[in-house]
mmCIF file of C-alpha atoms in Angstrom:
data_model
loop_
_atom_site.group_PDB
_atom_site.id
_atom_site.type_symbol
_atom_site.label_atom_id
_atom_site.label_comp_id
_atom_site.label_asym_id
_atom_site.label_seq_id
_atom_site.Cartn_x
_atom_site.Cartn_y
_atom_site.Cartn_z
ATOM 1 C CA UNK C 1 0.000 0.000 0.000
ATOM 2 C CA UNK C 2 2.721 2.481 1.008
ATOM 3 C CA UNK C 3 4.613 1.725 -2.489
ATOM 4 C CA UNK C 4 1.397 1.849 -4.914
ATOM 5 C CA UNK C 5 0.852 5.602 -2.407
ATOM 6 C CA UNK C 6 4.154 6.979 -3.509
ATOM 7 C CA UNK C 7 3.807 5.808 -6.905
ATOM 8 C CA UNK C 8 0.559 7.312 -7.663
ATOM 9 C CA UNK C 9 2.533 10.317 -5.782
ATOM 10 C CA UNK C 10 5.285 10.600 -8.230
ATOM 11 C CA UNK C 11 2.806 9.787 -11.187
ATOM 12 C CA UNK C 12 0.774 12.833 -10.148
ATOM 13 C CA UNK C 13 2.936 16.079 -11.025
ATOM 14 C CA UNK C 14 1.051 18.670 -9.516
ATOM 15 C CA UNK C 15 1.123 17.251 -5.901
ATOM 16 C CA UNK C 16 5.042 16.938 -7.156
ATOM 17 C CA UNK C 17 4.792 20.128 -7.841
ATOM 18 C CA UNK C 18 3.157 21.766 -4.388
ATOM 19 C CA UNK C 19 5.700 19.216 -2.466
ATOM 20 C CA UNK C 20 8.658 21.186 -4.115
ATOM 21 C CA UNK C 21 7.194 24.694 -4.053
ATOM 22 C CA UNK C 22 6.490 24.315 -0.322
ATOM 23 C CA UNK C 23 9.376 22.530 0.615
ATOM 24 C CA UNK C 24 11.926 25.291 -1.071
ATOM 25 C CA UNK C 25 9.550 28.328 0.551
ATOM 26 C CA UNK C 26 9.821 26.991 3.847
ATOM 27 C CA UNK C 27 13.289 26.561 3.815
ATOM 28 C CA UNK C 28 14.236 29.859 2.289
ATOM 29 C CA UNK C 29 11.629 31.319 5.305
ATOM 30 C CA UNK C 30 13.639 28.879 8.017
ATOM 31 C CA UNK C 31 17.346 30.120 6.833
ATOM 32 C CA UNK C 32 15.994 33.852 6.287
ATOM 33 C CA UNK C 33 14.961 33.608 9.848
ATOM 34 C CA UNK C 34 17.823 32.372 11.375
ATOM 35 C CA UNK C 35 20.090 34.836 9.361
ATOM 36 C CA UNK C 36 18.003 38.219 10.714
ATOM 37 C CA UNK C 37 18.177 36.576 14.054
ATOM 38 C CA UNK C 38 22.124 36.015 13.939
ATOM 39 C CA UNK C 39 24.941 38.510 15.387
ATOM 40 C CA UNK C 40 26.230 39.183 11.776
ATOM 41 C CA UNK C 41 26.244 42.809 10.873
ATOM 42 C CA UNK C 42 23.514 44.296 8.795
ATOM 43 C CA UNK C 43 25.067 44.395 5.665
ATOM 44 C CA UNK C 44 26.371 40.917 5.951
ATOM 45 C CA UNK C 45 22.502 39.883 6.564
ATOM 46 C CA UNK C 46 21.597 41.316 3.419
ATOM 47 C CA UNK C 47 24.043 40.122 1.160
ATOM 48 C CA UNK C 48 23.104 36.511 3.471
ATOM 49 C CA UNK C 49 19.714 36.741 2.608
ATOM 50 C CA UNK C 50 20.258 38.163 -1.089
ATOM 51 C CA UNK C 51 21.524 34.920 -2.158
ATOM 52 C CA UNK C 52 19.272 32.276 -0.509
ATOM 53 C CA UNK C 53 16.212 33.820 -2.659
ATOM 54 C CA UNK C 54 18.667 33.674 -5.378
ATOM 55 C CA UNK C 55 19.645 30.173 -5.352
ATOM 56 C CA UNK C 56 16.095 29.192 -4.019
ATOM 57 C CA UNK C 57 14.297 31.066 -6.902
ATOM 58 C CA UNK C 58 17.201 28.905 -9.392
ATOM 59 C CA UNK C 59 16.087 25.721 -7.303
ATOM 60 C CA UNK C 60 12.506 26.512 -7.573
ATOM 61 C CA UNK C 61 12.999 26.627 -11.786
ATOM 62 C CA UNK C 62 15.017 23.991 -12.223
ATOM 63 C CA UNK C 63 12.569 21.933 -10.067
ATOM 64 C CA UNK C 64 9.548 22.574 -11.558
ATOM 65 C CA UNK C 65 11.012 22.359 -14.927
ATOM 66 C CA UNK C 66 12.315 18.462 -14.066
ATOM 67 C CA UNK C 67 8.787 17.312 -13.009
ATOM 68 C CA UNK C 68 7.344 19.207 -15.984
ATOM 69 C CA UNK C 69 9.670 18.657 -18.630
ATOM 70 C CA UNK C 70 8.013 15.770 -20.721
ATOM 71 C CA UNK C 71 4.490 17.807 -20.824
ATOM 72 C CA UNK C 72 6.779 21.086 -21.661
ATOM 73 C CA UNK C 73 8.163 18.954 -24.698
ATOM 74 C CA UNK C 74 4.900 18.428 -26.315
ATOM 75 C CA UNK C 75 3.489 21.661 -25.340
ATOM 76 C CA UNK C 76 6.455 23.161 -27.195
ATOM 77 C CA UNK C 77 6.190 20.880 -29.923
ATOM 78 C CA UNK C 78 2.175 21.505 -29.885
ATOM 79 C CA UNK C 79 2.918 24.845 -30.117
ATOM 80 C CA UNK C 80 5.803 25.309 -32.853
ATOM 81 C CA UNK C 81 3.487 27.489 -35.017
ATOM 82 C CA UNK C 82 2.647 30.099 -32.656
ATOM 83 C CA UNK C 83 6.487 30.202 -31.587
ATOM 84 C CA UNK C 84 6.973 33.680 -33.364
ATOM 85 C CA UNK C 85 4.101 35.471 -31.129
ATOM 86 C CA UNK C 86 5.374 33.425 -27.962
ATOM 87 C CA UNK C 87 8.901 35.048 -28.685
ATOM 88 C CA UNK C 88 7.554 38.856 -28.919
ATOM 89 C CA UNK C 89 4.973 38.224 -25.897
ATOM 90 C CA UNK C 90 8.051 37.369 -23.988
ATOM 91 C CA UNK C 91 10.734 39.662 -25.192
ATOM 92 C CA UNK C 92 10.480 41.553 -22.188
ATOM 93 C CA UNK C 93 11.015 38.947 -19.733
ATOM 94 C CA UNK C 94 13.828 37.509 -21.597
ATOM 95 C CA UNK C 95 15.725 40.470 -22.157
ATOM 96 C CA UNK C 96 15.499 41.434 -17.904
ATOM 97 C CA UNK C 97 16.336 37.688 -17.472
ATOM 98 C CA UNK C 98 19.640 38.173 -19.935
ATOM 99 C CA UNK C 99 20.297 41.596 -18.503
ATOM 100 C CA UNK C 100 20.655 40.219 -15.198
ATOM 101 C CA UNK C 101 22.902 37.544 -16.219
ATOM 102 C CA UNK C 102 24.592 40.557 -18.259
ATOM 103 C CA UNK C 103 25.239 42.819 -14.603
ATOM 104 C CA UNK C 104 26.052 39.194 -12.450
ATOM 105 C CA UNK C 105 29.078 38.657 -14.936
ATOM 106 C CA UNK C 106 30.160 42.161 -15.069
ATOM 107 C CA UNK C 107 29.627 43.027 -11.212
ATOM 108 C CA UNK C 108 29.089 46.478 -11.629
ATOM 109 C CA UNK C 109 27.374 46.625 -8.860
ATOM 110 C CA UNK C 110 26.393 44.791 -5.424
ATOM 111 C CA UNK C 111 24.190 44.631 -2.691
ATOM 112 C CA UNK C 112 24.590 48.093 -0.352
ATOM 113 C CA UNK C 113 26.491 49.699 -3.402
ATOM 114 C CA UNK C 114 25.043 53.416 -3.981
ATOM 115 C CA UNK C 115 24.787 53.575 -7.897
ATOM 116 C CA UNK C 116 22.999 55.574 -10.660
ATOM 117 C CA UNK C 117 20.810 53.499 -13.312
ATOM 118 C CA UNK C 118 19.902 55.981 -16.306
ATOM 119 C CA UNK C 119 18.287 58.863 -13.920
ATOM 120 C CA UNK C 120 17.523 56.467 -10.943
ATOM 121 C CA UNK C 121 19.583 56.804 -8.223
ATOM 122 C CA UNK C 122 19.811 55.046 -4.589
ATOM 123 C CA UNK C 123 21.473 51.726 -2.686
ATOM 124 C CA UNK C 124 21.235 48.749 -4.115
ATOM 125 C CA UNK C 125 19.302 46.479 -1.525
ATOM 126 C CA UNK C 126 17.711 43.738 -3.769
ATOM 127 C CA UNK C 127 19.389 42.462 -6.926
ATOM 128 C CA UNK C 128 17.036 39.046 -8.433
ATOM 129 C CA UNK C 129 16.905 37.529 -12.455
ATOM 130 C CA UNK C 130 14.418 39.748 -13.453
ATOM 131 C CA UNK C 131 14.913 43.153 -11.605
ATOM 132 C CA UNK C 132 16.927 45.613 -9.291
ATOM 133 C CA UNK C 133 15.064 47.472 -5.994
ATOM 134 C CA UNK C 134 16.986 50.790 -5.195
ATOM 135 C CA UNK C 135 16.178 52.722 -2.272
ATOM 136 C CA UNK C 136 16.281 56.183 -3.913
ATOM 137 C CA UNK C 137 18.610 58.797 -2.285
ATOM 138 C CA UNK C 138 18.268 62.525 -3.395
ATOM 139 C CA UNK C 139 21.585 63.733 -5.627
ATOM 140 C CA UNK C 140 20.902 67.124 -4.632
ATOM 141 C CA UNK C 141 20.116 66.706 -1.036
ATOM 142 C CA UNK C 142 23.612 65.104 -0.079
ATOM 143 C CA UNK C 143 23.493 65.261 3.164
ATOM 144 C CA UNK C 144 19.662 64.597 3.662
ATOM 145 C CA UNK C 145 19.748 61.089 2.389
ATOM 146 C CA UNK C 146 17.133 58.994 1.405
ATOM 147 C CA UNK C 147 13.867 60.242 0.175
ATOM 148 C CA UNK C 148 11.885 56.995 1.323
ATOM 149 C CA UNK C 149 10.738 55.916 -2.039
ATOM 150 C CA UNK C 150 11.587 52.483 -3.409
ATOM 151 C CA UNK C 151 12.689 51.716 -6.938
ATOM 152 C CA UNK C 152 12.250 48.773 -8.827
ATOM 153 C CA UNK C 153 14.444 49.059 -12.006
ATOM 154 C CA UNK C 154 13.749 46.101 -14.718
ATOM 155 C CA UNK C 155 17.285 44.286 -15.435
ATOM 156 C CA UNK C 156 17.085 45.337 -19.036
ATOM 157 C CA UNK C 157 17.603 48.823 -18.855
ATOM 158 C CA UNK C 158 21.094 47.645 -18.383
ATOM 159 C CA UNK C 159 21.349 47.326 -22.526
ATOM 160 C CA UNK C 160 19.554 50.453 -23.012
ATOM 161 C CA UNK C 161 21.029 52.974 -20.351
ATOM 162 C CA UNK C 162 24.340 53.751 -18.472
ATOM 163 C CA UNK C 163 25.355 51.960 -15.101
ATOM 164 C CA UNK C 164 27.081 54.265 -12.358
ATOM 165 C CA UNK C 165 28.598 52.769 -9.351
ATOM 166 C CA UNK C 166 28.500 55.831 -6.932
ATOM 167 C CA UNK C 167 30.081 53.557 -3.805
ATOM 168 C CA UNK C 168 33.587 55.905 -3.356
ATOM 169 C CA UNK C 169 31.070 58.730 -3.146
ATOM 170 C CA UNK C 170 28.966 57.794 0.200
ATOM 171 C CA UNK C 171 31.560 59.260 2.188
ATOM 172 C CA UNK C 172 33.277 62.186 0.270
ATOM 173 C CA UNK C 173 32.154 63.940 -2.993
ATOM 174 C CA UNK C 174 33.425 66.730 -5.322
ATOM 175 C CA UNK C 175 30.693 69.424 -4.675
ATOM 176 C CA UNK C 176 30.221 72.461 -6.954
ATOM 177 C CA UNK C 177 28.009 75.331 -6.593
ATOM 178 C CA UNK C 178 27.650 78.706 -8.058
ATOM 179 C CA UNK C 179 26.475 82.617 -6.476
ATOM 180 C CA UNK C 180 25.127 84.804 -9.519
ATOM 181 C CA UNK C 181 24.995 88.597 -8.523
ATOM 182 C CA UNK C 182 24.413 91.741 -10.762
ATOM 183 C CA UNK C 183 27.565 93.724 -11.755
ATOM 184 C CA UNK C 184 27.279 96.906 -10.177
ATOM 185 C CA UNK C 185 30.425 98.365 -11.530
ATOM 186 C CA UNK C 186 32.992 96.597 -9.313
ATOM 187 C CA UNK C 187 35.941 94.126 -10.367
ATOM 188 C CA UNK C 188 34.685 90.961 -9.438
ATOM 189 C CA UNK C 189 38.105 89.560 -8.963
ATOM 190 C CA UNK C 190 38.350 91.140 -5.983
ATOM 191 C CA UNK C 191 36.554 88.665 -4.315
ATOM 192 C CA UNK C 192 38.287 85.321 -5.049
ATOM 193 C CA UNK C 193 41.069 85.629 -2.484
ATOM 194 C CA UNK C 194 38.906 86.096 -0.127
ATOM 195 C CA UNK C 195 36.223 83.593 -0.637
ATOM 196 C CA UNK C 196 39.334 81.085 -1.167
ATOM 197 C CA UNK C 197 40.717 81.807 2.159
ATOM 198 C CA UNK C 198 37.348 81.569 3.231
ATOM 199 C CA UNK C 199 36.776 77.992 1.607
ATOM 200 C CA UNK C 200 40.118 76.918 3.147
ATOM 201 C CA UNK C 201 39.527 77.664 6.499
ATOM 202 C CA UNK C 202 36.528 75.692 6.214
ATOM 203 C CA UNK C 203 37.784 72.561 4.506
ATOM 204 C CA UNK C 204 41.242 72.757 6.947
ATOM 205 C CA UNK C 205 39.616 70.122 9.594
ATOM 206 C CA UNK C 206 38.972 67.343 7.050
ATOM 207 C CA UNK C 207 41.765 68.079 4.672
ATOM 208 C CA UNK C 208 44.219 65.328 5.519
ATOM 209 C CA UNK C 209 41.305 62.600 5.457
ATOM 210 C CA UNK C 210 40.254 63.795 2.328
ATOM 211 C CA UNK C 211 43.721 63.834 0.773
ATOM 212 C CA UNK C 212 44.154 59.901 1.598
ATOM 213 C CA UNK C 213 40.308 59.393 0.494
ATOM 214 C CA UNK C 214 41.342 60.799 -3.053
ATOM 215 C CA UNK C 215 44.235 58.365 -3.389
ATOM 216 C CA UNK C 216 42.457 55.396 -2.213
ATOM 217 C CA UNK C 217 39.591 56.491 -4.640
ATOM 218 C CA UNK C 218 42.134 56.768 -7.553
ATOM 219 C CA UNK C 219 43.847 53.672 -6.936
ATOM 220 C CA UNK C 220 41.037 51.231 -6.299
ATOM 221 C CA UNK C 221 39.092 52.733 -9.589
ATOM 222 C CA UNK C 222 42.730 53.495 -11.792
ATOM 223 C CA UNK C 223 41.587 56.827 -12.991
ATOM 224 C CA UNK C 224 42.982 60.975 -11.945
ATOM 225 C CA UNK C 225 40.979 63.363 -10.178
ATOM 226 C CA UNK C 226 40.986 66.753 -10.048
ATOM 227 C CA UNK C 227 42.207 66.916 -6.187
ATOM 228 C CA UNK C 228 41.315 68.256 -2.804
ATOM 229 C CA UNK C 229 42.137 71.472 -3.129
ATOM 230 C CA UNK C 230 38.942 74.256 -3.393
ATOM 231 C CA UNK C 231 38.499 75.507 -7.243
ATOM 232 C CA UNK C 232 37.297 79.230 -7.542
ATOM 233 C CA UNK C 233 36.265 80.420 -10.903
ATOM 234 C CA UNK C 234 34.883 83.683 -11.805
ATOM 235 C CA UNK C 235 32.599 84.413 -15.115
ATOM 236 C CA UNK C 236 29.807 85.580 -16.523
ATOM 237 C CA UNK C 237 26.079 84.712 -17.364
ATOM 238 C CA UNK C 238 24.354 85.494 -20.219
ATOM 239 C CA UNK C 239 22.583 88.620 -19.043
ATOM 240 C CA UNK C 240 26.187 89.910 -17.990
ATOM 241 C CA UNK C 241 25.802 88.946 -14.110
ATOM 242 C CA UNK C 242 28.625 87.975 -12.685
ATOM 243 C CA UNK C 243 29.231 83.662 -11.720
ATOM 244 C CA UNK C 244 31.311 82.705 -8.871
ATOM 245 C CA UNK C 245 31.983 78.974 -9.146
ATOM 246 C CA UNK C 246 33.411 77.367 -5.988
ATOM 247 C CA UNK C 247 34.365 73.344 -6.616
ATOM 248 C CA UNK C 248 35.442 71.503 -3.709
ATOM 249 C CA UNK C 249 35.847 67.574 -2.146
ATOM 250 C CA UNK C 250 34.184 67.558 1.060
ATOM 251 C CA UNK C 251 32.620 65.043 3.644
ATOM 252 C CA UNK C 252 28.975 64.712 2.060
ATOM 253 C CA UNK C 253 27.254 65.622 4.432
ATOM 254 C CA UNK C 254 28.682 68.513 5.140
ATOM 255 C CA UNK C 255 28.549 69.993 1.543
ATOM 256 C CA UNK C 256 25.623 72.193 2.252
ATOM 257 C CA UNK C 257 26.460 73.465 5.572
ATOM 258 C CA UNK C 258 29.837 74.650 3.851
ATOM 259 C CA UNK C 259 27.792 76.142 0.625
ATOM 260 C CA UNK C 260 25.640 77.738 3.186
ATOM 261 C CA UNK C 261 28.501 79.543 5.000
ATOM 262 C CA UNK C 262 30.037 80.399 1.697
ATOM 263 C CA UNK C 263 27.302 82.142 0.209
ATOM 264 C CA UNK C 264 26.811 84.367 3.693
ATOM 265 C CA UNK C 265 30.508 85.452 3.336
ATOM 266 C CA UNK C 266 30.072 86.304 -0.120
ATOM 267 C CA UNK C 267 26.685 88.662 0.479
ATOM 268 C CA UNK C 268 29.263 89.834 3.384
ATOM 269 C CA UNK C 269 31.800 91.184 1.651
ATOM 270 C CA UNK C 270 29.947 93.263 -0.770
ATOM 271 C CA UNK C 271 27.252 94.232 1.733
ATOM 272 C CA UNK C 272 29.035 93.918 4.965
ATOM 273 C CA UNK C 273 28.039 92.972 8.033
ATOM 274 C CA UNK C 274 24.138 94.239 9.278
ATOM 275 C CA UNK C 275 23.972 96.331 6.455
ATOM 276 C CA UNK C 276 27.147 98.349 6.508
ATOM 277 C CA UNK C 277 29.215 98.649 3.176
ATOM 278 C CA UNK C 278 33.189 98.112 4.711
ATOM 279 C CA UNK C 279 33.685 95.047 2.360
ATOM 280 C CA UNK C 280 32.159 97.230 -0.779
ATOM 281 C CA UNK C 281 34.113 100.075 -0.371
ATOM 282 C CA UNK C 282 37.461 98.274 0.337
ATOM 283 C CA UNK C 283 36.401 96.315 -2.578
ATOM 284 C CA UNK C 284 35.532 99.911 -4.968
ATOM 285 C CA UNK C 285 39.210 100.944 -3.720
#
């Protein structure tokens, strides 16, 4: 009785089926849980828990496809003439399946990894077959972070736009801003010593961390930046205002704070301090 029970088992390939889908979910949920409940660091976790539904999800396919494969045969076969409309219907779904074998061979990117994808940007924190989940961050927040909206970014965009692995810039960026103010008459030249000295001052408490940060950037990615030290460029807009540039590689999150206090000793000089005109007038002679 027992033998004609697990025969009529194995004949039957949907209760094959069920017995493989719920044998590989409740493993993935038993090893998921013991990985969130282990001492391992977050990241670690992640990355832990990344590739069990990875290999589970390969297991799961490669399953289902082994009890199924005889009726797949003649479906396939039973199908041959409507192959062409199959192909297009799926075209999709095969090109995010390839493009995800496409970014697991190049590794451009990993799990935690801060990258750009076309005009997405955020941390990587899912990475399956089919698709990629950012957790967007706001470029032009830097130091405010995340915005709380998730991304989920189809694998085959990787064919159709540019991949940009943004990991050496979590900690320190090159940040450039510009002041536009009306010409009034005065040599705007006047001003760049003292909004470089300015700049200096306030990049002197991280400059020898940035310095090394700039090296180990260039040698881990082989490529020449333009350096630590503040960039102040003077020119003009098109209505004839004059543009002061100020480029410099800071800690990220304090980029704005430092564009902040920038901006206030510009207004200074020319307006000076509560109104009075010192700055301006030094400036006129």
């Amino acid at each position: 009785m027992p033998t004609e029970l697990l025969t009529t088992l194995a004949d039957n390939k949907l209760i094959l089926s069920l017995l493989l889908v719920t044998t590989i979910f409740l493993l993935r949920f038993l090893l998921t849980t013991l990985m969130r409940k282990s001492s391992w660091p977050r990241q670690d976790i992640r990355r832990r828990v990344h590739m069990v539904h990875n290999f589970t999800n390969l297991a799961l396919v490669i399953g289902l496809f082994a009890v199924w494969v005889s009726e797949l045969r003649d479906f396939a076969l039973s199908i041959a003439a409507f192959s062409v409309a199959i192909v297009v219907a799926l075209r999709d779904a095969v090109q995010c399946l390839v493009g995800g074998i496409y970014q697991a061979s190049m590794r451009s990117f990993t799990i935690g990894d801060w990258v750009k994808i076309g005009d997405q940007f955020g941390e990587v924190i899912d990475n399956n077959w089919f698709s990629t989940t950012l957790l967007e961050i706001d470029p032009h927040g830097l130091g405010n972070g995340y915005t709380g909206t998730t991304l989920y970014v189809p694998n085959g965009v990787f064919f159709s736009q540019s991949v940009k692995n943004l990991n050496f810039m979590r900690r320190y960026i090159e940040h450039t801003f510009s002041i536009t103010r009306e010409n009034k008459g005065e040599n705007p030249f006047v001003i760049k010593q003292y909004i470089t000295g300015r700049v200096l001052e306030y990049c002197e408490s991280f400059k020898d961390v940035a310095e090394r940060y700039c090296k180990l950037i260039e040698s881990r990615m082989g490529v020449d930046l333009a350096g630590t030290e503040p960039k102040v460029k003077i020119t003009t807009s098109e209505l004839g205002h004059n543009v002061l540039t100020i480029t410099l590689f800071c800690p990220r999150e304090e980029a704005t704070e430092i564009e902040q206090k920038v901006t206030e000793d510009f207004y200074r000089f020319w307006y000076g301090k509560d109104g009075n005109s010192d700055f301006a007038e030094s400036a006129k002679a």
